[in-house]
mmCIF file of C-alpha atoms in Angstrom:
data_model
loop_
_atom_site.group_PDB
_atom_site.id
_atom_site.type_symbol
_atom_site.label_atom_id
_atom_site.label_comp_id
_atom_site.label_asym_id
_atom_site.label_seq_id
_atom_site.Cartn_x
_atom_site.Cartn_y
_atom_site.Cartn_z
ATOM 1 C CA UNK J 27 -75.447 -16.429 -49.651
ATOM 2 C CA UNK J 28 -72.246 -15.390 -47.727
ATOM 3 C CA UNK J 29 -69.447 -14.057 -49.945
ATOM 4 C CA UNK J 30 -66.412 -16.713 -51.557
ATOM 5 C CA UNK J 31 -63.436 -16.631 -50.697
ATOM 6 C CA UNK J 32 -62.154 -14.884 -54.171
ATOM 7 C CA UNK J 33 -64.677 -12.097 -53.557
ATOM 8 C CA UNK J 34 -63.439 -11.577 -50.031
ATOM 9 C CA UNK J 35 -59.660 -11.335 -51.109
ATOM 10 C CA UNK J 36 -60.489 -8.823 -53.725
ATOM 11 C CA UNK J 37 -62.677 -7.086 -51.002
ATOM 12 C CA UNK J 38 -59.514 -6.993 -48.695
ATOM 13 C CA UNK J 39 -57.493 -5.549 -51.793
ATOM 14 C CA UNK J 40 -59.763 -3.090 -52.852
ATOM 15 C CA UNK J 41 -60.343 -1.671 -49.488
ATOM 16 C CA UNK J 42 -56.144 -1.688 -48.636
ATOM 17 C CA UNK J 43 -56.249 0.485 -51.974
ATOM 18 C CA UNK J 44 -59.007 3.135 -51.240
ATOM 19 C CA UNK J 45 -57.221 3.325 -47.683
ATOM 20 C CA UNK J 46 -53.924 3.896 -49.409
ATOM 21 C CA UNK J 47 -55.900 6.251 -51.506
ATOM 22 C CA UNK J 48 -57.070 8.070 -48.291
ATOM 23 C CA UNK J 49 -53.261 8.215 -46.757
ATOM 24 C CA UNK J 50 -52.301 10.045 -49.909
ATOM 25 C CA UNK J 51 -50.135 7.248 -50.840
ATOM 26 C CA UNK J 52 -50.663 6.660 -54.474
ATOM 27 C CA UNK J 53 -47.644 7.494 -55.848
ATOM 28 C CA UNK J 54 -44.917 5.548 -53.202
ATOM 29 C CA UNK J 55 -43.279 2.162 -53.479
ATOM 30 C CA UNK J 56 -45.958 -0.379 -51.924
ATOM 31 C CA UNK J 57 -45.287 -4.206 -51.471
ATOM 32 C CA UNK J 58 -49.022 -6.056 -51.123
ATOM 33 C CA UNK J 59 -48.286 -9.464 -49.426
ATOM 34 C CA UNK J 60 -51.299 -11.299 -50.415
ATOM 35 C CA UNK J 61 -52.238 -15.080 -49.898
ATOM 36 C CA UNK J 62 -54.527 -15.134 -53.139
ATOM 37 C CA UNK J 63 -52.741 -16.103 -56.102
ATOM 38 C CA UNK J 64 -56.291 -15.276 -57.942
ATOM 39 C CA UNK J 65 -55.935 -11.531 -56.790
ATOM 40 C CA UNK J 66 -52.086 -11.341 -57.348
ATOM 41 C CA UNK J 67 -52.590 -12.887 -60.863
ATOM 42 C CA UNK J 68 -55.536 -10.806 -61.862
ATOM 43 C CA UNK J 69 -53.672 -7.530 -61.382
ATOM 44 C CA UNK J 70 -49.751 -8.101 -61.736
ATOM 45 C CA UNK J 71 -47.586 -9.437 -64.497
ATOM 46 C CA UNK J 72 -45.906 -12.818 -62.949
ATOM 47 C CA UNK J 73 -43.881 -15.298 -64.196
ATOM 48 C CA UNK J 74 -46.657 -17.241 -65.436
ATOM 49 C CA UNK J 75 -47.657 -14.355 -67.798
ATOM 50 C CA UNK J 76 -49.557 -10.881 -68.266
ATOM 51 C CA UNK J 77 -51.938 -10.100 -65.468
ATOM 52 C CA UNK J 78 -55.474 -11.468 -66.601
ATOM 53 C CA UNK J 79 -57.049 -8.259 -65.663
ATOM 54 C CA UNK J 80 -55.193 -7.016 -68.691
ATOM 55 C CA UNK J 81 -56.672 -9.282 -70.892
ATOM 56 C CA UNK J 82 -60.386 -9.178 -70.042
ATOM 57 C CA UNK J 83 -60.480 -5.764 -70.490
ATOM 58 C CA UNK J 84 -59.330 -6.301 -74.054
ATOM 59 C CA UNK J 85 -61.742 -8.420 -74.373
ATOM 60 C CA UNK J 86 -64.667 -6.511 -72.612
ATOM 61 C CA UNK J 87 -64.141 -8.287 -69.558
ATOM 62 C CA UNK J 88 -64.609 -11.508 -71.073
ATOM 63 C CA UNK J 89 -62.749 -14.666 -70.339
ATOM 64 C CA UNK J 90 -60.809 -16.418 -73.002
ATOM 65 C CA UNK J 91 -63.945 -18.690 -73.593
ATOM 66 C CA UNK J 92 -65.915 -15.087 -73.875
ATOM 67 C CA UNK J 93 -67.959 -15.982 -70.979
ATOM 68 C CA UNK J 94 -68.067 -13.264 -68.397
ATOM 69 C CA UNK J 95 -65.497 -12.602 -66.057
ATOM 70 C CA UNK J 96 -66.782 -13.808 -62.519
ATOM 71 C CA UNK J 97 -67.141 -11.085 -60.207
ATOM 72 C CA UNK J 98 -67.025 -8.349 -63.051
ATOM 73 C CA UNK J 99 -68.401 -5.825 -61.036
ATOM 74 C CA UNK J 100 -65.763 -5.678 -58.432
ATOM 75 C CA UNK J 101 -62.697 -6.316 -60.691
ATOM 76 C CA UNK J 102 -64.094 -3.104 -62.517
ATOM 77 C CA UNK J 103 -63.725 -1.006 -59.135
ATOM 78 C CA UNK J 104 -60.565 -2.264 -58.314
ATOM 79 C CA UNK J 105 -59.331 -1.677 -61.802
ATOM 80 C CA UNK J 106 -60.320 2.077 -61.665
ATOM 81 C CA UNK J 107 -58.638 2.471 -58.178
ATOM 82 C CA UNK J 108 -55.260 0.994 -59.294
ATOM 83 C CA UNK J 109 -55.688 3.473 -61.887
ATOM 84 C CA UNK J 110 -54.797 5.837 -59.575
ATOM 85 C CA UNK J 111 -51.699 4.250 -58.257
ATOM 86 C CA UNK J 112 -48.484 4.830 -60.062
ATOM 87 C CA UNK J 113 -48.026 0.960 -61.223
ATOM 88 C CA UNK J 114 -44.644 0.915 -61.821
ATOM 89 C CA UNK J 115 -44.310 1.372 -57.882
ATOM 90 C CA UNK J 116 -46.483 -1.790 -57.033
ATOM 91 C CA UNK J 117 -44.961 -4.980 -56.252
ATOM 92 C CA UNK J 118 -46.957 -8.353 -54.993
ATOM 93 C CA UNK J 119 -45.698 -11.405 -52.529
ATOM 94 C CA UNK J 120 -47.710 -14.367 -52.133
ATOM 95 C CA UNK J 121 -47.977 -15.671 -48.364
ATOM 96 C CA UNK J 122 -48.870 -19.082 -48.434
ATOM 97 C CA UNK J 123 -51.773 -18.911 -45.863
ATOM 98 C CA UNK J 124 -51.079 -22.713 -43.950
ATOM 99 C CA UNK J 125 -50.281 -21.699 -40.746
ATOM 100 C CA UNK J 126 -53.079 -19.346 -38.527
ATOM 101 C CA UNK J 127 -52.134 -16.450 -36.822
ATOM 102 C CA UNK J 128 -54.149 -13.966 -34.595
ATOM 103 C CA UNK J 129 -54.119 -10.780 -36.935
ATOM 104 C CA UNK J 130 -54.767 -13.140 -39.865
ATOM 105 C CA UNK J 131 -57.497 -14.974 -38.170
ATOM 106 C CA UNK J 132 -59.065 -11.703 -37.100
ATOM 107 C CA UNK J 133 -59.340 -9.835 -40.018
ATOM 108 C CA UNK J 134 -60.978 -12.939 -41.761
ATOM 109 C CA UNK J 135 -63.441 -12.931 -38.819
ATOM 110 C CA UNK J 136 -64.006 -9.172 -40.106
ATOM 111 C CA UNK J 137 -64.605 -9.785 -43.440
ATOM 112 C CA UNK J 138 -67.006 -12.808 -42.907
ATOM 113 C CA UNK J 139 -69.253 -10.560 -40.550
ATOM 114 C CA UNK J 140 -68.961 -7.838 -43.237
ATOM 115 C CA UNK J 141 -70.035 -9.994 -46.240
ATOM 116 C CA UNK J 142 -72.139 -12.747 -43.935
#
């Protein structure tokens, strides 16, 4: 079974991070555009509230209900890489994704052949 669409925006955000990781660029100001509310909500204080990621680990990466968190495994890793980030330097945009563009398009094609 190919990969959701949740698991391939966390994917995309986890790789941008170990890449950022790479260019020695943990500790500048970064702005992650993003058109997954999921992802940007998971890791980042909104207006809507705390970011859930902060929350499940309270709880043992539990949901409110205590059921597990879906897709525990990879919120873990991205957790420990934004651990190396200085998080007062992050900042997230959501990009409503309604209209297609090439670049867009394209790196979806990538991650569908990666996770296919």
């Amino acid at each position: 079974m190919g990969a959701t669409n949740n698991e391939m925006e966390m994917t995309a955000f986890l790789e941008s991070l170990k890449k950022l990781e790479q260019l020695g660029l943990t500790q500048q100001h970064l702005l992650f555009v993003l058109n997954s509310q999921y992802v940007i909500k998971s890791v980042s204080d909104t207006k809507d509230g705390p970011a859930w990621m902060k929350s499940w680990k309270k709880r043992d990466w539990k949901t409110a209900n205590g059921k597990p968190v879906a897709n525990q495994e990879l919120w873990q890793d991205i957790d420990r890489e934004l651990d190396k980030f200085d998080s007062s330097k992050l900042k997230f945009a959501w990009l409503r994704s309604t209209v297609s563009d090439a670049s867009s398009d394209f790196v979806d094609s990538l991650l569908i052949k990666a996770h296919g």
